[in-house]
mmCIF file of C-alpha atoms and ligand atoms in Angstrom:
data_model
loop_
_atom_site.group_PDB
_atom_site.id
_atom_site.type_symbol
_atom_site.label_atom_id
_atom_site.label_comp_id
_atom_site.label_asym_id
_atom_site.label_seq_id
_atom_site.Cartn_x
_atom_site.Cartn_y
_atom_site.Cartn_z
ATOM 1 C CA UNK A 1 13.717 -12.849 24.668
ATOM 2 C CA UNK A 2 15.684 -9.721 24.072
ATOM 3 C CA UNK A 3 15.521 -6.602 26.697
ATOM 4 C CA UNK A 4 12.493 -5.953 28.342
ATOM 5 C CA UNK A 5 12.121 -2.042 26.775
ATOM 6 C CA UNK A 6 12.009 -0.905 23.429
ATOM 7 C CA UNK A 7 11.907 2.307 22.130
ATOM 8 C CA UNK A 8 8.967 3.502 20.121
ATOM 9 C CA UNK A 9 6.946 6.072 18.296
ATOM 10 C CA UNK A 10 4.080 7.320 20.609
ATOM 11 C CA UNK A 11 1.793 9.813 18.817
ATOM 12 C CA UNK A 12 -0.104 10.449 22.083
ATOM 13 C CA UNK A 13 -3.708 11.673 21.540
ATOM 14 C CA UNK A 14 -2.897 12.317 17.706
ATOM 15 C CA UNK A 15 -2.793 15.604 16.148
ATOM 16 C CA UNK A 16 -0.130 17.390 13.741
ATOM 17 C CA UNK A 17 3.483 15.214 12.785
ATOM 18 C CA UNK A 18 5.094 16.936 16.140
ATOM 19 C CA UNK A 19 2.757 14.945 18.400
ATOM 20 C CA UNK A 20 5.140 11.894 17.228
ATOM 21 C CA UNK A 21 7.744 11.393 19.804
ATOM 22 C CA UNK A 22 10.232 8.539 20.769
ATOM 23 C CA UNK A 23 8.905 7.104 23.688
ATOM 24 C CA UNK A 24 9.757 3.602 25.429
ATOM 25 C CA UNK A 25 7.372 0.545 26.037
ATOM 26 C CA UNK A 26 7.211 -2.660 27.637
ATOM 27 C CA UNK A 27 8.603 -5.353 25.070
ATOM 28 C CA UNK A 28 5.860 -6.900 23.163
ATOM 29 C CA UNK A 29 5.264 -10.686 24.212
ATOM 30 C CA UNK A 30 4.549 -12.834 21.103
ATOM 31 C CA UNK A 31 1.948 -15.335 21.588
ATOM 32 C CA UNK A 32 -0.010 -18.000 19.427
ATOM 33 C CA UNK A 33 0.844 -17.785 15.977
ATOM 34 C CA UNK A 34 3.047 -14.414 16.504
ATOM 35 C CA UNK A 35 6.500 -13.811 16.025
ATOM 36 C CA UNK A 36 8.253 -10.614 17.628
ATOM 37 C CA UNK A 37 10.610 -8.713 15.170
ATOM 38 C CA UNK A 38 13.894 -6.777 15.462
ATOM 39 C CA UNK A 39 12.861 -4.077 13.126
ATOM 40 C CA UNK A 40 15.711 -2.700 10.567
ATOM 41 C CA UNK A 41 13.074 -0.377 8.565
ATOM 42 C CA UNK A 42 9.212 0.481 8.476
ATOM 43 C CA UNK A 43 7.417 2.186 5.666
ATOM 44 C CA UNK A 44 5.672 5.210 5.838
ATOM 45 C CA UNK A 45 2.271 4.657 4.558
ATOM 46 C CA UNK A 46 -0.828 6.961 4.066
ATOM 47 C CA UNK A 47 -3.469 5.521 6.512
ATOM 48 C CA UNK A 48 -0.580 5.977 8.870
ATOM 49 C CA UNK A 49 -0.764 9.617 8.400
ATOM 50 C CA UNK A 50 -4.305 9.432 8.509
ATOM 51 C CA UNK A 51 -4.432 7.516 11.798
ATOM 52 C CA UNK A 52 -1.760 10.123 13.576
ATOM 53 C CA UNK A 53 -4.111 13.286 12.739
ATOM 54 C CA UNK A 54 -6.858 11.292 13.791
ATOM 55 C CA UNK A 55 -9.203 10.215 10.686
ATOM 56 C CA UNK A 56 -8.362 6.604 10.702
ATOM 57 C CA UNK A 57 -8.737 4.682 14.266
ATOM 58 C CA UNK A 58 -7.160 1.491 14.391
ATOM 59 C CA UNK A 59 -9.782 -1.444 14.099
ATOM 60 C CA UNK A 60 -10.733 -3.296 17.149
ATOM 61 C CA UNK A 61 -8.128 -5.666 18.766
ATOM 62 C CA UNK A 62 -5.460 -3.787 16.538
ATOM 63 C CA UNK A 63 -2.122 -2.534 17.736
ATOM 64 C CA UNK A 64 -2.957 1.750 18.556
ATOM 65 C CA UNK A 65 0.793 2.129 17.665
ATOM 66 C CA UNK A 66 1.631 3.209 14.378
ATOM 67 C CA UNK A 67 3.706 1.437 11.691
ATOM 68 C CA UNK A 68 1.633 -1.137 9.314
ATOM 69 C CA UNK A 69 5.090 -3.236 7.378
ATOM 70 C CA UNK A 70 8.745 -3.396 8.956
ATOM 71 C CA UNK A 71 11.475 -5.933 7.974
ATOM 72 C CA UNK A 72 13.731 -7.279 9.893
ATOM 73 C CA UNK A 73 14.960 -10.273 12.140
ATOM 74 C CA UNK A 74 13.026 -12.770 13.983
ATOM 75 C CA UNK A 75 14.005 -12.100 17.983
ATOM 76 C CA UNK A 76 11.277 -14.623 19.823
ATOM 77 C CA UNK A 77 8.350 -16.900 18.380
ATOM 78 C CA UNK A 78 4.979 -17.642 19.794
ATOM 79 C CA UNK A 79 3.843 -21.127 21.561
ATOM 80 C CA UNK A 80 2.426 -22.039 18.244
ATOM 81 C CA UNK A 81 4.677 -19.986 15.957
ATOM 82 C CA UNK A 82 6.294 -22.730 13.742
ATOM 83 C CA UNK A 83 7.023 -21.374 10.085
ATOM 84 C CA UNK A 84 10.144 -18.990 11.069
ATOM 85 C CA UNK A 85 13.099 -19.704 13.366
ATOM 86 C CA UNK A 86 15.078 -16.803 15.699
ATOM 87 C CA UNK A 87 17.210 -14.926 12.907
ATOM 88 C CA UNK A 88 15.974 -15.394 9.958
ATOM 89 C CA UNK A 89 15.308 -12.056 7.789
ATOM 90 C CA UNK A 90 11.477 -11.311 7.142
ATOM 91 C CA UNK A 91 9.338 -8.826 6.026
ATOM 92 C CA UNK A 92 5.932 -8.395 7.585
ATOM 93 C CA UNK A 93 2.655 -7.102 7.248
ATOM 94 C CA UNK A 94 1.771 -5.720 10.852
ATOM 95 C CA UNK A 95 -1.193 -5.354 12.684
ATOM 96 C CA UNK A 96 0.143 -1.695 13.923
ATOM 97 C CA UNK A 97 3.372 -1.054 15.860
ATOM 98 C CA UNK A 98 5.648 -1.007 13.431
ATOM 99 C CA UNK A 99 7.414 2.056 14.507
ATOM 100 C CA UNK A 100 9.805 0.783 16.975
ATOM 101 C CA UNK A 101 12.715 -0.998 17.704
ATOM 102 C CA UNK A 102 10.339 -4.246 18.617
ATOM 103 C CA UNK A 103 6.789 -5.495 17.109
ATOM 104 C CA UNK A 104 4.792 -8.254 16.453
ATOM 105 C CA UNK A 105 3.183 -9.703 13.349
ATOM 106 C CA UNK A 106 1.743 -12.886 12.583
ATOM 107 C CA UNK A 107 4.117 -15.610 11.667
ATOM 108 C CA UNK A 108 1.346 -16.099 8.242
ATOM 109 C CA UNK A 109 1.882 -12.242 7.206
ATOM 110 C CA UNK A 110 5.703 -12.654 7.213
ATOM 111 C CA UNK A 111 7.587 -12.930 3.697
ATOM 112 C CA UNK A 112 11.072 -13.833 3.111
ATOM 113 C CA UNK A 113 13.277 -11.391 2.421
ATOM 114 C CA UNK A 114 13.680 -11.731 -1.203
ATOM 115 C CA UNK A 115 17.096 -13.018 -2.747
ATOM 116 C CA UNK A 116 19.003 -9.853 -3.897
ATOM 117 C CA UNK A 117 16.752 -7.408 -1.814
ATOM 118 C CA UNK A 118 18.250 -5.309 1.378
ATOM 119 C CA UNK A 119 16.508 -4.823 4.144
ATOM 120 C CA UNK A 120 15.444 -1.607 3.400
ATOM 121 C CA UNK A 121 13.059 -2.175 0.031
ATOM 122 C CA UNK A 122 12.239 -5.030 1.539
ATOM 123 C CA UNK A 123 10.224 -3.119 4.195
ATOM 124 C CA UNK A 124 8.583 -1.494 1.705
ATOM 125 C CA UNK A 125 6.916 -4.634 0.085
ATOM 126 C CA UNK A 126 4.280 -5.314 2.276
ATOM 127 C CA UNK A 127 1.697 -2.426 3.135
ATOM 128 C CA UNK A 128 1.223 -1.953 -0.836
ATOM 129 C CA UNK A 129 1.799 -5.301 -2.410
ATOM 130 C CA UNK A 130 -0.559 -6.811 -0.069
ATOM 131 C CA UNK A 131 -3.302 -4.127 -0.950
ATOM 132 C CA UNK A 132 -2.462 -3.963 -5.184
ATOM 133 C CA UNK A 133 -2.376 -7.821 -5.212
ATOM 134 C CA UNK A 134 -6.265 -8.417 -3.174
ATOM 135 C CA UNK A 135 -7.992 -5.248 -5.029
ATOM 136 C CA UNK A 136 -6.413 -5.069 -8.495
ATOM 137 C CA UNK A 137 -6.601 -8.862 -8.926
ATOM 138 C CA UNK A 138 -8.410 -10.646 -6.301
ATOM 139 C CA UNK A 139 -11.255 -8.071 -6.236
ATOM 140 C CA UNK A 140 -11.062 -7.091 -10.068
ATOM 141 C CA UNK A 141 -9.732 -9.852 -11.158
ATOM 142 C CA UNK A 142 -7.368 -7.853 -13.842
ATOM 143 C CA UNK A 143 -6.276 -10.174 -16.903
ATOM 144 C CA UNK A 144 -3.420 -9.471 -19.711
ATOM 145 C CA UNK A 145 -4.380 -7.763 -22.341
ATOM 146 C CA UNK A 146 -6.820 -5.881 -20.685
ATOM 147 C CA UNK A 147 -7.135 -2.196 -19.880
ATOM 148 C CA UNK A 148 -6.406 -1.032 -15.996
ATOM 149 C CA UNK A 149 -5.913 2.941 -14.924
ATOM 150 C CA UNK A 150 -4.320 3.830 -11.673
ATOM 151 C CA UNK A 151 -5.052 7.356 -10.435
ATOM 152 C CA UNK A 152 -2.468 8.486 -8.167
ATOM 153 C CA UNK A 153 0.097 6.318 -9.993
ATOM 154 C CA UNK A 154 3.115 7.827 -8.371
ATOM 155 C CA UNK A 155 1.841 6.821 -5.130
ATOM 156 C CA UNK A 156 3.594 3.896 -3.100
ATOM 157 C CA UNK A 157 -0.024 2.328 -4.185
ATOM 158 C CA UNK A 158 -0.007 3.537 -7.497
ATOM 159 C CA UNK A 159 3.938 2.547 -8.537
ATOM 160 C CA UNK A 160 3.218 -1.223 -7.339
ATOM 161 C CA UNK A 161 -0.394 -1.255 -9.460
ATOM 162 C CA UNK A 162 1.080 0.034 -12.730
ATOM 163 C CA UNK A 163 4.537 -2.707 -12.082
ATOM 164 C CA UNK A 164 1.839 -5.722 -11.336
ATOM 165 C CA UNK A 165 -0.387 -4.682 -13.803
ATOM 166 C CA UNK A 166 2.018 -4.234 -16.813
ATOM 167 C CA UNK A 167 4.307 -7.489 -15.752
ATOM 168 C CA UNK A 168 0.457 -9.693 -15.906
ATOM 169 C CA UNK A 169 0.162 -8.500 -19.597
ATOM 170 C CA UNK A 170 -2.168 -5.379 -18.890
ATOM 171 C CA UNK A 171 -2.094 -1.861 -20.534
ATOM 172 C CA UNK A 172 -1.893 0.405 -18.373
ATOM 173 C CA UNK A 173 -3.068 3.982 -17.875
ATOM 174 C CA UNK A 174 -2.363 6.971 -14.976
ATOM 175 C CA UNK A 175 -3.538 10.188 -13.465
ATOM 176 C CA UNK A 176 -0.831 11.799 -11.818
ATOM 177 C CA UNK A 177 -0.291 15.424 -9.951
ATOM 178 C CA UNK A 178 2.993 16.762 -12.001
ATOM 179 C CA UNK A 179 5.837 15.822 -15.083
ATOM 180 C CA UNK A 180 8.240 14.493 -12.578
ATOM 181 C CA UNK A 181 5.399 11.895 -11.526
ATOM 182 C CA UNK A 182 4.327 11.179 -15.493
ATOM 183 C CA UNK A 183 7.827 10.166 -15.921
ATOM 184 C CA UNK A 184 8.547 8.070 -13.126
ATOM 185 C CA UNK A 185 5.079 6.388 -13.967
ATOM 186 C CA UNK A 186 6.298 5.677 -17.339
ATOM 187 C CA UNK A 187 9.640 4.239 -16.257
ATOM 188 C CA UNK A 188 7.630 2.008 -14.126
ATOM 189 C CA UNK A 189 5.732 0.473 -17.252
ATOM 190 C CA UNK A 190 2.668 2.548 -17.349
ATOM 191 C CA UNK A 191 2.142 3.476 -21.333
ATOM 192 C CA UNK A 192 -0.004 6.520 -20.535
ATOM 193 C CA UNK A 193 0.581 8.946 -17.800
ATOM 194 C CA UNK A 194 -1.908 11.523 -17.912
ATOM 195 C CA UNK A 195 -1.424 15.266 -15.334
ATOM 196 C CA UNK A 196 -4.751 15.135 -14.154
ATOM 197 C CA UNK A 197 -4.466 19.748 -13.448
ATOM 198 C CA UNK A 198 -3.777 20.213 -17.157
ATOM 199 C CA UNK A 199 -5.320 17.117 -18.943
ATOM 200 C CA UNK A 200 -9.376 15.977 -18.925
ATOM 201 C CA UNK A 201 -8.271 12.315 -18.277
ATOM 202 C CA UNK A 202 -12.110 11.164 -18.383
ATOM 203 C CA UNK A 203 -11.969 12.663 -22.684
ATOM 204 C CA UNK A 204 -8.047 11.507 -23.294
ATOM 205 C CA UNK A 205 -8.785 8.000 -22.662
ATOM 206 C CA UNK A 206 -11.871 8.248 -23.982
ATOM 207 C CA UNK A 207 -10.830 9.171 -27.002
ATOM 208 C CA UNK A 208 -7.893 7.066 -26.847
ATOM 209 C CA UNK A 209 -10.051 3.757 -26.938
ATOM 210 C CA UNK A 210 -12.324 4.960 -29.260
ATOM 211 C CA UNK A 211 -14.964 5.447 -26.613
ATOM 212 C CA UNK A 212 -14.752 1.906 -25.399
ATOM 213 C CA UNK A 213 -13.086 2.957 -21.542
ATOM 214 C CA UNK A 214 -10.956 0.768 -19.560
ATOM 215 C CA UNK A 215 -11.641 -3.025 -18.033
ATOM 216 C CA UNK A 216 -10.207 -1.905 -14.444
ATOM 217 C CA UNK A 217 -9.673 1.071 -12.346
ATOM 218 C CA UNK A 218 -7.834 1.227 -9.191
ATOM 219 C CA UNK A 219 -8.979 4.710 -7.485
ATOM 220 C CA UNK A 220 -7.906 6.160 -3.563
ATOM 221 C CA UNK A 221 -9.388 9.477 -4.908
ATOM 222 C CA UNK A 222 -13.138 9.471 -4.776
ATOM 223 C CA UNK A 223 -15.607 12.804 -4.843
ATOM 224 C CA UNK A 224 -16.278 14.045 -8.158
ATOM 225 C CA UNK A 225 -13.892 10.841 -10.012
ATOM 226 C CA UNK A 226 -16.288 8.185 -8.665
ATOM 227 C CA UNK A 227 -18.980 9.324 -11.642
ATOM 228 C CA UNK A 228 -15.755 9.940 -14.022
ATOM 229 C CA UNK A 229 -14.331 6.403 -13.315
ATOM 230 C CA UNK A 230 -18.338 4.645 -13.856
ATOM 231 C CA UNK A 231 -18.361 6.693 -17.598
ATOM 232 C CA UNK A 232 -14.910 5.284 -18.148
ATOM 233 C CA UNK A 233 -15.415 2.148 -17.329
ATOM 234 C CA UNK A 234 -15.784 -0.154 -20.746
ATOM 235 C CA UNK A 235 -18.801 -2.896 -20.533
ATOM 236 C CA UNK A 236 -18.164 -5.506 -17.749
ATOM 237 C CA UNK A 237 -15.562 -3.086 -15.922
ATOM 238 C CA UNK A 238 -14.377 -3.252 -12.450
ATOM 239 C CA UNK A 239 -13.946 -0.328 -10.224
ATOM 240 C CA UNK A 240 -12.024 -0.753 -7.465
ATOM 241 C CA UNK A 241 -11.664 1.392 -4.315
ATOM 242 C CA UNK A 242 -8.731 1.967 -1.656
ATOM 243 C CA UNK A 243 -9.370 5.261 -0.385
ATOM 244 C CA UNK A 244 -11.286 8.610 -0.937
ATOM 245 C CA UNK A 245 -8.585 11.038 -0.870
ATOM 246 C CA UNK A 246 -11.307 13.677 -1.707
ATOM 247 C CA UNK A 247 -14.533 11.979 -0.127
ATOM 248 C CA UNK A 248 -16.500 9.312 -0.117
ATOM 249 C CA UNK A 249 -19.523 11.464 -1.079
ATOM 250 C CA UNK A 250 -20.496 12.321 -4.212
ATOM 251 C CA UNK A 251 -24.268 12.327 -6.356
ATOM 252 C CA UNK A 252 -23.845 9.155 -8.152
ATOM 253 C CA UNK A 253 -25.603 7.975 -11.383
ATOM 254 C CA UNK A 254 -25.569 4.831 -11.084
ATOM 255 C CA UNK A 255 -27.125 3.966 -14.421
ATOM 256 C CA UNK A 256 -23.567 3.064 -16.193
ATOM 257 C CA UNK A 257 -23.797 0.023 -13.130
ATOM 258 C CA UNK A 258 -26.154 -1.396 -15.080
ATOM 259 C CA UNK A 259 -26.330 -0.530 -18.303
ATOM 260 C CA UNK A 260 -22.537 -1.755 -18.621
ATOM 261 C CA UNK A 261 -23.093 -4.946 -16.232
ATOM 262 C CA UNK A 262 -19.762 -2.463 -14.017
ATOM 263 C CA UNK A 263 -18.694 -4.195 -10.698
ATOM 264 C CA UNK A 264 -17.833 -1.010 -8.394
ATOM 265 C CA UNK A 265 -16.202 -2.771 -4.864
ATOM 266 C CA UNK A 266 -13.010 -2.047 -2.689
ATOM 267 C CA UNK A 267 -11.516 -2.752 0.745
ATOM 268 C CA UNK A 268 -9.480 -1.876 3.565
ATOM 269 C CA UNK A 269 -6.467 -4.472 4.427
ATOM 270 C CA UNK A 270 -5.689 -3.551 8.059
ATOM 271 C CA UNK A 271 -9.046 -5.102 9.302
ATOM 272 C CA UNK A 272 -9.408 -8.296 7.075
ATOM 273 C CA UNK A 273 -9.570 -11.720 8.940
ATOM 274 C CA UNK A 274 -5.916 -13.065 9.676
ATOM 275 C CA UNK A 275 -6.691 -15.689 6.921
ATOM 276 C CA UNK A 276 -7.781 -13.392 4.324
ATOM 277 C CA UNK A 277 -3.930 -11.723 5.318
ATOM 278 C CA UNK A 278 -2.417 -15.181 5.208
ATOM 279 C CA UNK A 279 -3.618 -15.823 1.631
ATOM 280 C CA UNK A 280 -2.568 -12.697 0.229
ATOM 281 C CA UNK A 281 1.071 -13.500 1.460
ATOM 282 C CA UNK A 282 0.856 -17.064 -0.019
ATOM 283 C CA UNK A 283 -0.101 -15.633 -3.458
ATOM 284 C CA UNK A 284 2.624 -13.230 -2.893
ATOM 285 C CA UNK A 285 5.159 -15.696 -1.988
ATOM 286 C CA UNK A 286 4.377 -17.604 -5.624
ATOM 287 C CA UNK A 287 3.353 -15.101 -8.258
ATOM 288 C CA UNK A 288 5.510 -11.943 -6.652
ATOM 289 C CA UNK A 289 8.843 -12.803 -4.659
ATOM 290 C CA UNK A 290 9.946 -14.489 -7.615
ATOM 291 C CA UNK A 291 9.464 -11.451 -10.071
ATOM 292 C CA UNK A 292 11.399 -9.205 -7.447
ATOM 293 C CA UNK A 293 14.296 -11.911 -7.412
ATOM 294 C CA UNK A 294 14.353 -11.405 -11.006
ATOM 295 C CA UNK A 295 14.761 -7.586 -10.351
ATOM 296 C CA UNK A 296 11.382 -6.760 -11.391
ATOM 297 C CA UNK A 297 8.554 -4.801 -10.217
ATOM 298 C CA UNK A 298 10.734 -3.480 -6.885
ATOM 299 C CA UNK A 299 9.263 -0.760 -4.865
ATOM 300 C CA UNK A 300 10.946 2.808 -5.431
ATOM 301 C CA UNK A 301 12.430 4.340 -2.144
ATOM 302 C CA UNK A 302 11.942 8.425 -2.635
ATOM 303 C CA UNK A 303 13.608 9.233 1.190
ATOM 304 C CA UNK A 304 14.424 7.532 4.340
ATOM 305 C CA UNK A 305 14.495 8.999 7.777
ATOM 306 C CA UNK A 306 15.541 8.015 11.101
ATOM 307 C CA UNK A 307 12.775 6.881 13.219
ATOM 308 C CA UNK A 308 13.439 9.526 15.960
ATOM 309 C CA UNK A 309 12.429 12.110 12.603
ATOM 310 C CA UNK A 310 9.012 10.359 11.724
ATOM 311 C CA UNK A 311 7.641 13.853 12.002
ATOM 312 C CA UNK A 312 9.696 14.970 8.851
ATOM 313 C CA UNK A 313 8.234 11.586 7.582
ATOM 314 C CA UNK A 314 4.809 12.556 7.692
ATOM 315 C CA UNK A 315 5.161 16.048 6.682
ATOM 316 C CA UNK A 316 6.922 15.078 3.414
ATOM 317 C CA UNK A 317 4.119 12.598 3.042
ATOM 318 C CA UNK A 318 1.526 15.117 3.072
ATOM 319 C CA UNK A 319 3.215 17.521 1.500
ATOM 320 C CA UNK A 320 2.837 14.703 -1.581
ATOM 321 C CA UNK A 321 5.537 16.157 -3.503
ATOM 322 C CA UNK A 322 7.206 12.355 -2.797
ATOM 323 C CA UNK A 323 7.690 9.479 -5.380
ATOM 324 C CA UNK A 324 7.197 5.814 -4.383
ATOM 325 C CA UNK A 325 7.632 5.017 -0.955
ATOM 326 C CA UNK A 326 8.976 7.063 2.567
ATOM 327 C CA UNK A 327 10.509 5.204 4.959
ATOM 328 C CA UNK A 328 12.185 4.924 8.523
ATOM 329 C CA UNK A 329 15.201 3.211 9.320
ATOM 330 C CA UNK A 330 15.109 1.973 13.235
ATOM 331 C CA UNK A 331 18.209 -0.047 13.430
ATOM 332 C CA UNK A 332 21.552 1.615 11.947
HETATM 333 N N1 NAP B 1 -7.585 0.172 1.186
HETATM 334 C C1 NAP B 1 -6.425 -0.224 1.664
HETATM 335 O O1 NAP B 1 -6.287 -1.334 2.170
HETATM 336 C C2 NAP B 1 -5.248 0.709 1.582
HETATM 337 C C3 NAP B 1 -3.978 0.294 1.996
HETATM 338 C C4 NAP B 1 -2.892 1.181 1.854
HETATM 339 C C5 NAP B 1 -3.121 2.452 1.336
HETATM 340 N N2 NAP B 1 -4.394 2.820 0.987
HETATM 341 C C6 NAP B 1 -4.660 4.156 0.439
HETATM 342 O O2 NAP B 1 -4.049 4.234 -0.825
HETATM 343 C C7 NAP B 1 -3.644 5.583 -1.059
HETATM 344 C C8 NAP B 1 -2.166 5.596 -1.425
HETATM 345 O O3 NAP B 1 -1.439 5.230 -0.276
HETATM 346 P P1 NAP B 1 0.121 5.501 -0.227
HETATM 347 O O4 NAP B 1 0.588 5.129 1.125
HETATM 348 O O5 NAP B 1 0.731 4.910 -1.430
HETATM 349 O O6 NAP B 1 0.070 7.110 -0.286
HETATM 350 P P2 NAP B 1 0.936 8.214 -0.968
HETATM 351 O O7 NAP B 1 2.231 7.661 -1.457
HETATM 352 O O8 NAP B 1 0.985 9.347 -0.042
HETATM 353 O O9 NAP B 1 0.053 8.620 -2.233
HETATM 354 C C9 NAP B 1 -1.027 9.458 -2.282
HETATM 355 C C10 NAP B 1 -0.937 10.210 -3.623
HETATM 356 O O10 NAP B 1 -2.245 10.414 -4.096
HETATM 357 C C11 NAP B 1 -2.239 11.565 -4.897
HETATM 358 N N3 NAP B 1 -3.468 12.315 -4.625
HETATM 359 C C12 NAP B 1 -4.487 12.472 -5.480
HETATM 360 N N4 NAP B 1 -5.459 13.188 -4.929
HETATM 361 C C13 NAP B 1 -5.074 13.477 -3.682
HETATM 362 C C14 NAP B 1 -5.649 14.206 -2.610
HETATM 363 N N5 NAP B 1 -6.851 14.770 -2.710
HETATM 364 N N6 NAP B 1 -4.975 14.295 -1.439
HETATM 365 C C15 NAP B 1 -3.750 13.728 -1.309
HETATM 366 N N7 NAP B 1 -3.139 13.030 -2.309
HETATM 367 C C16 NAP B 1 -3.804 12.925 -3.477
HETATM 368 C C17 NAP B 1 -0.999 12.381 -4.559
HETATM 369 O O11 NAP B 1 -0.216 12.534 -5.735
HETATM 370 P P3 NAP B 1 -0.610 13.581 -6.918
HETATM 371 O O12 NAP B 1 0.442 14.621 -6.946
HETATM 372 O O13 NAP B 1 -0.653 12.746 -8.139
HETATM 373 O O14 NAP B 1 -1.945 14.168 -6.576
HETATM 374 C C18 NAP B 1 -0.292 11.568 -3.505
HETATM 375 O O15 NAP B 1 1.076 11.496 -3.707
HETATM 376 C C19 NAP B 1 -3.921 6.363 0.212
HETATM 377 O O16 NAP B 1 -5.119 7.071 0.037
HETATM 378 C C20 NAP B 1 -4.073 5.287 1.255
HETATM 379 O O17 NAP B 1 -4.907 5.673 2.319
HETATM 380 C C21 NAP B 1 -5.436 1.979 1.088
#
């Protein structure tokens, strides 16, 4: 076992980005099927943000700490750890904790650093590949040749949906908040990027598939889209929901359900059965890490911060004038 301590990010009783501090800890102690990780570098992800100011408690039995994906090196293994040795390179989903020098994850939501990748975008993999891979197709089950829109495509969510989507044959469509964000949607794959403040999306791609709609939508928005995205949605169409960016509440007419035979479902990851975790990294592992080895579909890194500036993190985050993802490096 490595030192006792470890530095990490302690966002006391939540608030603003300058409640973050660097505070130190006992070292976590792995046990059954944990390993403990040497982090390198944690991504900065939005329920993060939402957890710090307060609107997202961690589930029960989760880590309080913040940090949901790190990479780095195995230090220690559990009693019935057995798929990783001490040293070798990982990324990992976490169950919180991520911030800090030290944290655990379950040996089964570990991925192997993939050939070619640093350490850095290979923190970046897990929070959002984990998520696109069990809504987009687990959930809505999104085929080639079919039609999938992302709203916010420039989104650490949204890049990794329109690279997935377009590298399994689909065409794929975006809502976006500026130019700079069309564009980098574009150079991702996405064939239509559509500035949701100067564009009706709901009428462009309406019009654009002569009135048929899309198969799938992938939507963290909410509020007034949730009646947009039904209307869009072509006959036998999946709606899938991550978030509600701008509420959960909204008057529905639900009619298009029905009269379209529309699926609308969604999920969180962070409290999913360990399993449920475990099978979304084995699908990675065969239909994903290979692509990246290949050079494709790689997450885009917009800024990276020490972790004793996670504060600067967050505020860039919600500032939203980012592309792709934000991280922290921990170890230098
Ligand atoms: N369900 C799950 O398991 C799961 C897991 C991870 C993340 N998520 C959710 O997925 C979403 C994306 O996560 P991320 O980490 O990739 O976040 P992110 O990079 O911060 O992306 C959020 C983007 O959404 C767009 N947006 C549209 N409406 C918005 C609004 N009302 N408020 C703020 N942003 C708005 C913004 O870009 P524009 O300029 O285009 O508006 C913003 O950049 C978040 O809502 C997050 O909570 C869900």
């Amino acid at each position: 076992m490595p030192a006792r301590r470890c530095i990490y990010i302690d966002h006391g009783q939540g608030g603003a980005p300058g409640c973050m501090r660097l505070a130190e800890r006992d070292m976590p102690a792995p046990t059954g099927r944990q390993v403990l990780i040497e982090v390198a570098c944690a991504g900065v992800n939005r329920p993060e943000v939402l957890q710090r100011a307060g609107a997202y408690p961690p589930p029960p039995g989760a880590s309080p700490y913040l940090g949901l994906e790190v990479s780095g090196t195995v230090a220690a293994a559990g009693p019935e750890a057995r798929q990783w040795k001490v040293g070798d390179a990982v990324c990992a989903l976490t169950p919180g904790g991520g911030y800090a020098q030290y944290c655990l994850a379950d040996e089964r939501h570990c991925l192997p650093v993939p050939r070619g990748l640093d350490l850095l975008t290979a923190a970046a993999i897990p929070e959002n590949y984990f998520t696109v891979w069990t809504n987009v197709f687990d959930r809505a089950g999104l085929r080639a040749g079919e039609k999938f829109l992302v709203h916010g495509g420039s989104s650490g969510i949204g890049l990794t949906a329109i690279q997935l989507a377009r590298e399994f044959g689909a065409e794929v469509w975006t809502t976006v908040g500026n130019a700079e964000k069309a564009q980098a949607c574009l150079e991702a794959g996405a064939q239509h990027a559509l500035i949701y403040r100067d564009t009706d999306y709901e009428s462009a791609i309406r019009d654009a598939t002569g009135g048929k709609g899309v198969d799938v939508i992938l939507d963290m928005v909410g509020g007034a889209y949730i009646n947009k995205n039904l209307r869009l949605l072509a006959v036998n169409g999946r709606l899938v929901q991550v978030a509600f960016l701008e509420g959960s509440k909204a008057e529905i007419d639900a009619m298009p359900i029905m009269t379209k035979r529309l699926t609308f479902t969604g999920s969180t990851l962070r409290p999913r059965p360990d399993e449920d975790k475990a099978a979304i990294a084995d699908a990675l592992r065969a239909r994903v890490l290979p692509l990246m080895e290949q050079g494709k579909c790689l997450p885009r890194i917009h800024a990276v911060f020490p972790l004793a500036e996670a504060a600067r993190a967050h505020e860039l985050m919600e500032s939203s004038r980012h592309i792709g993802k934000i991280m922290l490096k921990v170890k230098e």
